[in-house]
Amino acid sequence: MPAIDPTEASRRSFVYRKLSAAGATFETLGDGTIAANFPEVRTDAMERLAICDLSGLPRVGIKGRDTLDWLRGLEFDFDDTPNRTHSQSDGTVLAVLSPNEVTLLSPLTNPNLALMGLADKCSSDNGTRCYPVPRADMNFEFLVSGQHAAEMFSKVCSVSLRPSTFPANCLAQTSVASVNAIVLRADVGKNLAYRILGDSTSAEYIWDCLVDAMSEYGGTAVGFSDVRSD
């Protein structure tokens, strides 16, 4: 398979330069790319401590007074409790940020490219008081996985993400390395894992901070193929 140059895609990760410099190879995903593999990744990387750039995955936000009712009308399954996540039948993660705002993240095993179409449905429904938030354009998304993940986050995050205080389906709107971020518990198989979203302008800074904090525990960057196969 020929090498894919992320600069030739319509969409590319906010940290693609760092990924390329680290030897990542990319694969096409929708109208963009995602780092699929890195050289010499340990077989236990996801179990120990790993970071993966998910910025190439589809994601969308919906905001407004009618958001929750509108999404229920589309047969999404969730309750109204803020700062909780709900896994849908296809693996899509629906995160309730507030009574008026929801973010939807793609499954990891089978990326849901149809998520981007929700923005068009929402904006074309003039009778509904909700509107799309372009999180695919405005937010990076990283995954941090492994037994040392919570301990590593204690160095850079303002809330405790230890499993005893941050169980499955929890979400925190907090700060990571002094930058506003959304962190949600999103275990991958048997591995403790978190998905992190933040402003795209801080993507390279947060990536560097997390990679630096992980070095103490032998953490490493992995590709999307490592996440899907785990």
C-alpha positions as YAML, in Angstrom:
chain: A
units: angstrom
residues:
- id: 1
  name: MET
  ca: [0.00, 0.00, 0.00]
- id: 2
  name: PRO
  ca: [1.47, 3.40, -0.95]
- id: 3
  name: ALA
  ca: [2.32, 5.85, 1.83]
- id: 4
  name: ILE
  ca: [-0.36, 8.46, 2.51]
- id: 5
  name: ASP
  ca: [0.68, 12.07, 2.92]
- id: 6
  name: PRO
  ca: [-1.65, 13.76, 5.47]
- id: 7
  name: THR
  ca: [-1.02, 17.17, 3.91]
- id: 8
  name: GLU
  ca: [-2.88, 16.04, 0.78]
- id: 9
  name: ALA
  ca: [-6.12, 15.28, 2.65]
- id: 10
  name: SER
  ca: [-8.97, 17.74, 3.08]
- id: 11
  name: ARG
  ca: [-8.75, 17.30, 6.86]
- id: 12
  name: ARG
  ca: [-5.71, 16.47, 8.97]
- id: 13
  name: SER
  ca: [-4.83, 16.19, 12.62]
- id: 14
  name: PHE
  ca: [-3.78, 19.27, 14.56]
- id: 15
  name: VAL
  ca: [-0.63, 17.35, 15.60]
- id: 16
  name: TYR
  ca: [0.15, 15.64, 12.29]
- id: 17
  name: ARG
  ca: [3.61, 17.25, 12.12]
- id: 18
  name: LYS
  ca: [4.58, 15.71, 15.46]
- id: 19
  name: LEU
  ca: [3.14, 12.34, 14.43]
- id: 20
  name: SER
  ca: [5.03, 12.41, 11.14]
- id: 21
  name: ALA
  ca: [8.26, 13.33, 12.89]
- id: 22
  name: ALA
  ca: [7.79, 10.33, 15.19]
- id: 23
  name: GLY
  ca: [7.55, 8.00, 12.20]
- id: 24
  name: ALA
  ca: [3.78, 7.53, 12.00]
- id: 25
  name: THR
  ca: [2.20, 6.06, 8.90]
- id: 26
  name: PHE
  ca: [-1.26, 7.30, 8.01]
- id: 27
  name: GLU
  ca: [-4.43, 5.80, 6.60]
- id: 28
  name: THR
  ca: [-7.42, 7.48, 4.99]
- id: 29
  name: LEU
  ca: [-10.54, 8.00, 7.10]
- id: 30
  name: GLY
  ca: [-13.43, 9.79, 5.44]
- id: 31
  name: ASP
  ca: [-12.10, 13.00, 3.93]
- id: 32
  name: GLY
  ca: [-9.09, 13.01, 6.25]
- id: 33
  name: THR
  ca: [-6.37, 10.81, 7.66]
- id: 34
  name: ILE
  ca: [-5.43, 9.22, 10.96]
- id: 35
  name: ALA
  ca: [-2.08, 7.93, 12.25]
- id: 36
  name: ALA
  ca: [-2.47, 4.17, 11.97]
- id: 37
  name: ASN
  ca: [0.93, 2.86, 13.07]
- id: 38
  name: PHE
  ca: [4.20, 3.84, 14.74]
- id: 39
  name: PRO
  ca: [7.49, 1.96, 14.46]
- id: 40
  name: GLU
  ca: [8.54, -0.49, 17.18]
- id: 41
  name: VAL
  ca: [5.48, -0.20, 19.43]
- id: 42
  name: ARG
  ca: [5.58, -2.56, 22.41]
- id: 43
  name: THR
  ca: [2.93, -5.27, 22.40]
- id: 44
  name: ASP
  ca: [1.85, -4.23, 25.91]
- id: 45
  name: ALA
  ca: [1.82, -0.49, 25.21]
- id: 46
  name: MET
  ca: [-1.96, -0.11, 25.53]
- id: 47
  name: GLU
  ca: [-1.91, -2.06, 28.79]
- id: 48
  name: ARG
  ca: [1.02, -0.12, 30.28]
- id: 49
  name: LEU
  ca: [0.62, 3.51, 29.13]
- id: 50
  name: ALA
  ca: [-0.07, 4.81, 25.62]
- id: 51
  name: ILE
  ca: [-1.36, 7.88, 23.86]
- id: 52
  name: CYS
  ca: [-3.17, 7.88, 20.52]
- id: 53
  name: ASP
  ca: [-4.29, 10.81, 18.42]
- id: 54
  name: LEU
  ca: [-8.00, 10.42, 17.59]
- id: 55
  name: SER
  ca: [-8.40, 13.88, 16.08]
- id: 56
  name: GLY
  ca: [-9.16, 12.34, 12.68]
- id: 57
  name: LEU
  ca: [-12.29, 10.58, 13.99]
- id: 58
  name: PRO
  ca: [-15.75, 12.06, 13.40]
- id: 59
  name: ARG
  ca: [-17.33, 13.97, 16.31]
- id: 60
  name: VAL
  ca: [-20.03, 16.60, 16.59]
- id: 61
  name: GLY
  ca: [-21.66, 18.73, 19.26]
- id: 62
  name: ILE
  ca: [-25.30, 19.77, 19.52]
- id: 63
  name: LYS
  ca: [-26.34, 22.72, 21.68]
- id: 64
  name: GLY
  ca: [-29.58, 24.53, 22.50]
- id: 65
  name: ARG
  ca: [-32.76, 24.24, 24.54]
- id: 66
  name: ASP
  ca: [-34.21, 21.37, 22.51]
- id: 67
  name: THR
  ca: [-30.99, 19.36, 22.17]
- id: 68
  name: LEU
  ca: [-31.91, 16.41, 24.39]
- id: 69
  name: ASP
  ca: [-35.42, 16.02, 22.99]
- id: 70
  name: TRP
  ca: [-34.16, 16.34, 19.40]
- id: 71
  name: LEU
  ca: [-31.58, 13.61, 19.89]
- id: 72
  name: ARG
  ca: [-34.13, 11.32, 21.55]
- id: 73
  name: GLY
  ca: [-36.29, 11.82, 18.50]
- id: 74
  name: LEU
  ca: [-33.40, 10.33, 16.51]
- id: 75
  name: GLU
  ca: [-33.49, 7.30, 18.87]
- id: 76
  name: PHE
  ca: [-30.34, 8.03, 20.84]
- id: 77
  name: ASP
  ca: [-30.49, 6.43, 24.29]
- id: 78
  name: PHE
  ca: [-29.37, 8.46, 27.33]
- id: 79
  name: ASP
  ca: [-30.55, 10.24, 30.47]
- id: 80
  name: ASP
  ca: [-30.35, 13.93, 31.35]
- id: 81
  name: THR
  ca: [-27.61, 13.75, 33.99]
- id: 82
  name: PRO
  ca: [-24.80, 16.20, 33.11]
- id: 83
  name: ASN
  ca: [-21.20, 15.01, 32.98]
- id: 84
  name: ARG
  ca: [-22.13, 11.45, 32.06]
- id: 85
  name: THR
  ca: [-21.49, 9.40, 28.94]
- id: 86
  name: HIS
  ca: [-23.72, 6.82, 27.29]
- id: 87
  name: SER
  ca: [-22.55, 4.18, 24.82]
- id: 88
  name: GLN
  ca: [-24.98, 3.61, 21.95]
- id: 89
  name: SER
  ca: [-25.68, 0.27, 20.26]
- id: 90
  name: ASP
  ca: [-23.10, 0.97, 17.53]
- id: 91
  name: GLY
  ca: [-20.44, 2.12, 20.01]
- id: 92
  name: THR
  ca: [-20.97, 5.85, 19.50]
- id: 93
  name: VAL
  ca: [-20.35, 7.71, 22.77]
- id: 94
  name: LEU
  ca: [-22.94, 10.34, 23.69]
- id: 95
  name: ALA
  ca: [-21.63, 12.73, 26.34]
- id: 96
  name: VAL
  ca: [-24.09, 15.00, 28.16]
- id: 97
  name: LEU
  ca: [-22.19, 18.18, 29.05]
- id: 98
  name: SER
  ca: [-25.19, 20.13, 30.35]
- id: 99
  name: PRO
  ca: [-29.01, 20.14, 30.03]
- id: 100
  name: ASN
  ca: [-28.51, 22.04, 26.77]
- id: 101
  name: GLU
  ca: [-25.38, 20.49, 25.25]
- id: 102
  name: VAL
  ca: [-24.25, 17.08, 24.05]
- id: 103
  name: THR
  ca: [-21.11, 15.85, 22.28]
- id: 104
  name: LEU
  ca: [-21.06, 12.66, 20.21]
- id: 105
  name: LEU
  ca: [-17.81, 10.74, 19.67]
- id: 106
  name: SER
  ca: [-17.15, 8.02, 17.14]
- id: 107
  name: PRO
  ca: [-16.77, 4.35, 18.08]
- id: 108
  name: LEU
  ca: [-13.17, 3.16, 18.07]
- id: 109
  name: THR
  ca: [-13.71, -0.23, 16.45]
- id: 110
  name: ASN
  ca: [-15.79, 1.01, 13.53]
- id: 111
  name: PRO
  ca: [-15.65, 4.81, 13.05]
- id: 112
  name: ASN
  ca: [-19.09, 6.32, 12.55]
- id: 113
  name: LEU
  ca: [-18.67, 8.65, 9.57]
- id: 114
  name: ALA
  ca: [-22.42, 9.38, 9.63]
- id: 115
  name: LEU
  ca: [-21.95, 11.47, 12.78]
- id: 116
  name: MET
  ca: [-20.90, 14.43, 10.68]
- id: 117
  name: GLY
  ca: [-24.30, 14.33, 8.98]
- id: 118
  name: LEU
  ca: [-26.01, 15.21, 12.28]
- id: 119
  name: ALA
  ca: [-24.76, 18.76, 11.90]
- id: 120
  name: ASP
  ca: [-26.64, 19.09, 8.59]
- id: 121
  name: LYS
  ca: [-29.82, 17.60, 10.04]
- id: 122
  name: CYS
  ca: [-29.71, 19.93, 12.99]
- id: 123
  name: SER
  ca: [-29.02, 23.11, 11.02]
- id: 124
  name: SER
  ca: [-31.74, 22.34, 8.48]
- id: 125
  name: ASP
  ca: [-34.42, 21.77, 11.12]
- id: 126
  name: ASN
  ca: [-35.57, 25.37, 11.60]
- id: 127
  name: GLY
  ca: [-38.34, 24.39, 14.00]
- id: 128
  name: THR
  ca: [-35.95, 23.01, 16.61]
- id: 129
  name: ARG
  ca: [-34.08, 25.18, 19.08]
- id: 130
  name: CYS
  ca: [-30.67, 23.53, 18.76]
- id: 131
  name: TYR
  ca: [-27.66, 23.97, 16.53]
- id: 132
  name: PRO
  ca: [-24.43, 22.12, 15.71]
- id: 133
  name: VAL
  ca: [-21.09, 22.75, 17.41]
- id: 134
  name: PRO
  ca: [-18.24, 21.90, 14.97]
- id: 135
  name: ARG
  ca: [-16.11, 19.88, 17.39]
- id: 136
  name: ALA
  ca: [-14.31, 18.09, 14.54]
- id: 137
  name: ASP
  ca: [-12.87, 21.46, 13.54]
- id: 138
  name: MET
  ca: [-12.50, 23.16, 16.92]
- id: 139
  name: ASN
  ca: [-11.29, 20.30, 19.15]
- id: 140
  name: PHE
  ca: [-8.43, 17.84, 19.18]
- id: 141
  name: GLU
  ca: [-9.16, 14.37, 20.57]
- id: 142
  name: PHE
  ca: [-6.58, 12.14, 22.24]
- id: 143
  name: LEU
  ca: [-6.85, 8.74, 23.93]
- id: 144
  name: VAL
  ca: [-4.68, 7.81, 26.91]
- id: 145
  name: SER
  ca: [-4.74, 4.16, 27.93]
- id: 146
  name: GLY
  ca: [-3.05, 1.92, 30.46]
- id: 147
  name: GLN
  ca: [-2.59, 0.96, 34.09]
- id: 148
  name: HIS
  ca: [-0.49, 4.08, 34.77]
- id: 149
  name: ALA
  ca: [-2.90, 6.51, 33.07]
- id: 150
  name: ALA
  ca: [-4.66, 7.81, 36.18]
- id: 151
  name: GLU
  ca: [-1.38, 8.24, 38.07]
- id: 152
  name: MET
  ca: [0.09, 10.12, 35.10]
- id: 153
  name: PHE
  ca: [-2.95, 12.41, 34.94]
- id: 154
  name: SER
  ca: [-2.49, 13.30, 38.62]
- id: 155
  name: LYS
  ca: [0.56, 15.31, 37.48]
- id: 156
  name: VAL
  ca: [-1.29, 17.42, 34.90]
- id: 157
  name: CYS
  ca: [-5.04, 17.30, 35.61]
- id: 158
  name: SER
  ca: [-6.92, 19.35, 38.22]
- id: 159
  name: VAL
  ca: [-9.30, 16.51, 39.21]
- id: 160
  name: SER
  ca: [-8.61, 12.93, 40.26]
- id: 161
  name: LEU
  ca: [-9.20, 10.43, 37.47]
- id: 162
  name: ARG
  ca: [-8.46, 7.37, 39.58]
- id: 163
  name: PRO
  ca: [-10.98, 4.58, 38.94]
- id: 164
  name: SER
  ca: [-12.15, 4.68, 42.57]
- id: 165
  name: THR
  ca: [-13.31, 8.30, 42.18]
- id: 166
  name: PHE
  ca: [-13.87, 8.44, 38.42]
- id: 167
  name: PRO
  ca: [-15.79, 5.29, 37.43]
- id: 168
  name: ALA
  ca: [-17.00, 4.20, 34.02]
- id: 169
  name: ASN
  ca: [-19.24, 6.68, 32.16]
- id: 170
  name: CYS
  ca: [-17.90, 9.67, 34.12]
- id: 171
  name: LEU
  ca: [-16.94, 12.94, 32.43]
- id: 172
  name: ALA
  ca: [-15.08, 15.96, 33.78]
- id: 173
  name: GLN
  ca: [-14.97, 19.46, 32.34]
- id: 174
  name: THR
  ca: [-11.66, 20.42, 33.88]
- id: 175
  name: SER
  ca: [-8.14, 21.51, 32.94]
- id: 176
  name: VAL
  ca: [-5.21, 19.51, 31.65]
- id: 177
  name: ALA
  ca: [-1.83, 21.23, 31.85]
- id: 178
  name: SER
  ca: [-3.72, 24.43, 32.77]
- id: 179
  name: VAL
  ca: [-5.82, 24.30, 29.57]
- id: 180
  name: ASN
  ca: [-9.59, 23.76, 29.56]
- id: 181
  name: ALA
  ca: [-10.44, 20.23, 28.49]
- id: 182
  name: ILE
  ca: [-13.13, 17.57, 28.54]
- id: 183
  name: VAL
  ca: [-11.96, 14.22, 29.91]
- id: 184
  name: LEU
  ca: [-14.15, 11.14, 29.84]
- id: 185
  name: ARG
  ca: [-13.62, 7.58, 31.00]
- id: 186
  name: ALA
  ca: [-13.57, 5.36, 27.92]
- id: 187
  name: ASP
  ca: [-11.95, 2.01, 28.68]
- id: 188
  name: VAL
  ca: [-10.62, 0.01, 25.72]
- id: 189
  name: GLY
  ca: [-11.30, -3.66, 26.33]
- id: 190
  name: LYS
  ca: [-9.83, -4.46, 29.75]
- id: 191
  name: ASN
  ca: [-7.56, -1.40, 29.66]
- id: 192
  name: LEU
  ca: [-8.27, 1.73, 31.67]
- id: 193
  name: ALA
  ca: [-8.56, 4.59, 29.16]
- id: 194
  name: TYR
  ca: [-9.61, 8.21, 28.80]
- id: 195
  name: ARG
  ca: [-10.59, 10.35, 25.82]
- id: 196
  name: ILE
  ca: [-9.56, 14.02, 26.02]
- id: 197
  name: LEU
  ca: [-10.97, 16.91, 24.01]
- id: 198
  name: GLY
  ca: [-9.65, 20.46, 23.98]
- id: 199
  name: ASP
  ca: [-9.24, 23.54, 21.84]
- id: 200
  name: SER
  ca: [-7.42, 22.81, 18.60]
- id: 201
  name: THR
  ca: [-5.07, 25.74, 19.14]
- id: 202
  name: SER
  ca: [-3.61, 24.00, 22.21]
- id: 203
  name: ALA
  ca: [-3.32, 20.54, 20.61]
- id: 204
  name: GLU
  ca: [0.45, 20.51, 20.15]
- id: 205
  name: TYR
  ca: [1.04, 21.92, 23.63]
- id: 206
  name: ILE
  ca: [-1.20, 19.31, 25.31]
- id: 207
  name: TRP
  ca: [0.31, 16.50, 23.24]
- id: 208
  name: ASP
  ca: [3.82, 17.51, 24.36]
- id: 209
  name: CYS
  ca: [2.72, 17.84, 28.00]
- id: 210
  name: LEU
  ca: [1.13, 14.39, 28.02]
- id: 211
  name: VAL
  ca: [4.07, 12.73, 26.24]
- id: 212
  name: ASP
  ca: [6.44, 14.34, 28.75]
- id: 213
  name: ALA
  ca: [4.30, 13.27, 31.74]
- id: 214
  name: MET
  ca: [4.13, 9.72, 30.35]
- id: 215
  name: SER
  ca: [7.90, 9.33, 29.99]
- id: 216
  name: GLU
  ca: [8.33, 8.54, 33.68]
- id: 217
  name: TYR
  ca: [6.20, 5.42, 33.19]
- id: 218
  name: GLY
  ca: [7.63, 4.31, 29.87]
- id: 219
  name: GLY
  ca: [4.58, 5.55, 27.97]
- id: 220
  name: THR
  ca: [4.58, 5.78, 24.21]
- id: 221
  name: ALA
  ca: [2.56, 6.96, 21.24]
- id: 222
  name: VAL
  ca: [0.55, 4.30, 19.42]
- id: 223
  name: GLY
  ca: [-1.44, 4.28, 16.22]
- id: 224
  name: PHE
  ca: [-5.14, 3.82, 15.68]
- id: 225
  name: SER
  ca: [-4.51, 0.24, 14.55]
- id: 226
  name: ASP
  ca: [-3.16, -0.57, 18.02]
- id: 227
  name: VAL
  ca: [-6.31, 0.84, 19.62]
- id: 228
  name: ARG
  ca: [-8.68, -1.06, 17.34]
- id: 229
  name: SER
  ca: [-6.87, -4.36, 17.75]
- id: 230
  name: ASP
  ca: [-6.73, -4.21, 21.53]
...
